[in-house]
PDB file of C-alpha atoms in Angstrom:
ATOM      1  CA  MET A 214     144.236 224.938 -36.804  1.00  0.00           C
ATOM      2  CA  GLU A 215     142.850 224.182 -40.241  1.00  0.00           C
ATOM      3  CA  LYS A 216     139.243 225.180 -40.899  1.00  0.00           C
ATOM      4  CA  PHE A 217     136.707 222.964 -42.670  1.00  0.00           C
ATOM      5  CA  ILE A 218     133.525 223.960 -44.529  1.00  0.00           C
ATOM      6  CA  CYS A 219     130.570 221.600 -44.039  1.00  0.00           C
ATOM      7  CA  PHE A 220     127.468 221.076 -46.211  1.00  0.00           C
ATOM      8  CA  VAL A 221     124.537 218.735 -45.543  1.00  0.00           C
ATOM      9  CA  SER A 222     122.080 218.208 -48.386  1.00  0.00           C
ATOM     10  CA  GLY A 223     120.332 215.077 -47.107  1.00  0.00           C
ATOM     11  CA  THR A 224     120.324 212.569 -44.268  1.00  0.00           C
ATOM     12  CA  ASP A 225     122.998 210.531 -46.054  1.00  0.00           C
ATOM     13  CA  ASP A 226     124.537 213.272 -48.180  1.00  0.00           C
ATOM     14  CA  ALA A 227     127.085 215.569 -46.562  1.00  0.00           C
ATOM     15  CA  CYS A 228     130.657 216.675 -47.102  1.00  0.00           C
ATOM     16  CA  MET A 229     133.379 218.749 -45.537  1.00  0.00           C
ATOM     17  CA  PHE A 230     136.168 220.505 -47.428  1.00  0.00           C
ATOM     18  CA  PRO A 231     139.283 222.139 -45.999  1.00  0.00           C
ATOM     19  CA  VAL A 232     139.074 225.898 -46.566  1.00  0.00           C
ATOM     20  CA  GLY A 233     142.252 225.660 -48.645  1.00  0.00           C
ATOM     21  CA  ALA A 234     140.418 223.513 -51.220  1.00  0.00           C
ATOM     22  CA  LEU A 235     138.002 226.357 -52.012  1.00  0.00           C
ATOM     23  CA  ARG A 236     138.707 227.655 -55.519  1.00  0.00           C
ATOM     24  CA  GLY A 237     135.977 230.254 -55.789  1.00  0.00           C
ATOM     25  CA  LEU A 238     132.358 231.323 -55.821  1.00  0.00           C
ATOM     26  CA  ALA A 239     130.326 232.499 -58.786  1.00  0.00           C
ATOM     27  CA  VAL A 240     126.750 233.545 -59.369  1.00  0.00           C
ATOM     28  CA  THR A 241     125.806 231.259 -62.247  1.00  0.00           C
ATOM     29  CA  ALA A 242     122.063 231.983 -62.520  1.00  0.00           C
ATOM     30  CA  GLU A 243     119.286 233.805 -60.714  1.00  0.00           C
ATOM     31  CA  SER A 244     119.382 232.722 -57.051  1.00  0.00           C
ATOM     32  CA  THR A 245     122.321 230.354 -57.642  1.00  0.00           C
ATOM     33  CA  ILE A 246     125.869 230.444 -56.273  1.00  0.00           C
ATOM     34  CA  LEU A 247     128.337 227.814 -57.429  1.00  0.00           C
ATOM     35  CA  MET A 248     131.212 227.050 -55.048  1.00  0.00           C
ATOM     36  CA  THR A 249     134.094 225.073 -56.533  1.00  0.00           C
ATOM     37  CA  PHE A 250     136.625 223.009 -54.609  1.00  0.00           C
ATOM     38  CA  THR A 251     139.628 220.940 -55.539  1.00  0.00           C
ATOM     39  CA  SER A 252     138.195 217.435 -55.739  1.00  0.00           C
ATOM     40  CA  PHE A 253     139.025 215.206 -52.804  1.00  0.00           C
ATOM     41  CA  ARG A 254     137.642 212.127 -54.557  1.00  0.00           C
ATOM     42  CA  ASN A 255     139.256 212.466 -57.971  1.00  0.00           C
ATOM     43  CA  ALA A 256     141.926 215.164 -57.967  1.00  0.00           C
ATOM     44  CA  THR A 257     144.054 213.765 -60.757  1.00  0.00           C
ATOM     45  CA  ALA A 258     144.030 216.939 -62.847  1.00  0.00           C
ATOM     46  CA  ASP A 259     143.851 220.622 -62.024  1.00  0.00           C
ATOM     47  CA  THR A 260     140.438 220.719 -63.692  1.00  0.00           C
ATOM     48  CA  ASP A 261     138.932 218.104 -61.357  1.00  0.00           C
ATOM     49  CA  ARG A 262     136.509 220.038 -59.195  1.00  0.00           C
ATOM     50  CA  ASP A 263     133.801 219.185 -56.717  1.00  0.00           C
ATOM     51  CA  THR A 264     130.967 221.690 -56.699  1.00  0.00           C
ATOM     52  CA  VAL A 265     128.425 222.868 -54.194  1.00  0.00           C
ATOM     53  CA  THR A 266     125.410 224.724 -55.514  1.00  0.00           C
ATOM     54  CA  LEU A 267     123.736 227.103 -53.100  1.00  0.00           C
ATOM     55  CA  THR A 268     120.240 228.385 -53.755  1.00  0.00           C
ATOM     56  CA  THR A 269     119.427 231.846 -52.434  1.00  0.00           C
ATOM     57  CA  THR A 270     116.623 234.327 -52.323  1.00  0.00           C
ATOM     58  CA  ALA A 271     116.473 236.277 -55.596  1.00  0.00           C
ATOM     59  CA  ASP A 272     118.976 239.134 -55.811  1.00  0.00           C
ATOM     60  CA  LYS A 273     120.623 238.242 -52.468  1.00  0.00           C
ATOM     61  CA  GLU A 274     123.595 236.351 -53.887  1.00  0.00           C
ATOM     62  CA  LYS A 275     126.107 239.065 -52.932  1.00  0.00           C
ATOM     63  CA  ASP A 276     124.813 239.171 -49.341  1.00  0.00           C
ATOM     64  CA  VAL A 277     125.152 235.397 -49.056  1.00  0.00           C
ATOM     65  CA  MET A 278     128.682 235.441 -50.514  1.00  0.00           C
ATOM     66  CA  GLN A 279     129.660 238.141 -48.019  1.00  0.00           C
ATOM     67  CA  ALA A 280     128.282 236.032 -45.144  1.00  0.00           C
ATOM     68  CA  ILE A 281     130.290 233.042 -46.402  1.00  0.00           C
ATOM     69  CA  ALA A 282     133.505 235.098 -46.444  1.00  0.00           C
ATOM     70  CA  GLN A 283     132.779 236.346 -42.924  1.00  0.00           C
ATOM     71  CA  LYS A 284     132.137 232.799 -41.647  1.00  0.00           C
ATOM     72  CA  ILE A 285     135.365 231.530 -43.206  1.00  0.00           C
ATOM     73  CA  ASN A 286     137.354 234.410 -41.703  1.00  0.00           C
ATOM     74  CA  GLN A 287     135.724 234.458 -38.286  1.00  0.00           C
ATOM     75  CA  GLY A 288     137.840 235.130 -35.236  1.00  0.00           C
ATOM     76  CA  PRO A 289     140.718 233.201 -33.760  1.00  0.00           C
ATOM     77  CA  ASN A 290     138.478 231.350 -31.294  1.00  0.00           C
ATOM     78  CA  SER A 291     136.797 229.326 -34.031  1.00  0.00           C
ATOM     79  CA  ASP A 292     136.728 225.560 -33.520  1.00  0.00           C
ATOM     80  CA  GLY A 293     137.551 225.073 -37.213  1.00  0.00           C
ATOM     81  CA  PHE A 294     134.081 223.768 -38.149  1.00  0.00           C
ATOM     82  CA  ILE A 295     132.124 226.039 -40.508  1.00  0.00           C
ATOM     83  CA  LEU A 296     128.587 224.900 -41.268  1.00  0.00           C
ATOM     84  CA  LEU A 297     127.390 226.824 -44.327  1.00  0.00           C
ATOM     85  CA  ALA A 298     124.260 224.884 -45.242  1.00  0.00           C
ATOM     86  CA  ASP A 299     122.291 222.050 -43.639  1.00  0.00           C
ATOM     87  CA  ASP A 300     119.106 221.155 -45.527  1.00  0.00           C
ATOM     88  CA  VAL A 301     118.170 218.435 -43.014  1.00  0.00           C
ATOM     89  CA  ASN A 302     117.978 220.825 -40.054  1.00  0.00           C
ATOM     90  CA  SER A 303     117.305 224.040 -42.036  1.00  0.00           C
ATOM     91  CA  VAL A 304     120.443 225.713 -40.686  1.00  0.00           C
ATOM     92  CA  TYR A 305     122.168 228.181 -43.001  1.00  0.00           C
ATOM     93  CA  ALA A 306     124.986 230.722 -42.742  1.00  0.00           C
ATOM     94  CA  HIS A 307     122.620 233.460 -43.955  1.00  0.00           C
ATOM     95  CA  ALA A 308     118.844 233.943 -43.861  1.00  0.00           C
ATOM     96  CA  ASP A 309     118.727 234.202 -47.683  1.00  0.00           C
ATOM     97  CA  LEU A 310     120.508 230.889 -48.222  1.00  0.00           C
ATOM     98  CA  THR A 311     117.758 228.315 -48.807  1.00  0.00           C
ATOM     99  CA  SER A 312     119.254 225.018 -50.015  1.00  0.00           C
ATOM    100  CA  VAL A 313     122.372 223.138 -51.058  1.00  0.00           C
ATOM    101  CA  THR A 314     123.311 220.499 -53.648  1.00  0.00           C
ATOM    102  CA  ILE A 315     126.653 218.639 -53.706  1.00  0.00           C
ATOM    103  CA  ALA A 316     128.308 217.225 -56.843  1.00  0.00           C
ATOM    104  CA  TYR A 317     131.643 215.426 -57.060  1.00  0.00           C
ATOM    105  CA  ALA A 318     134.106 215.249 -59.935  1.00  0.00           C
ATOM    106  CA  SER A 319     133.624 212.033 -61.873  1.00  0.00           C
TER     107      SER A 319
END
């Protein structure tokens, strides 16, 4: 079963990526993790990427990235749905994850 990562940043702003589209995570600023995915809207070149920006508590980026890896690799009884961040319902994969922003390749 393929797993999907879900993000909800607003009542009408959400997305789900297959785990295989994940290209990486990077701490790009204080309290900021950038997740990059192969674009599902405009994947015409290898450089076309959709991004999800996660905001964290200061100096907790590594803990949040570890929690993300654990969620993605959770046991064989997973239903394939991985909710990492939901701003609407304040549900996050880690207590130090505080918000999410989604941006698509143009």
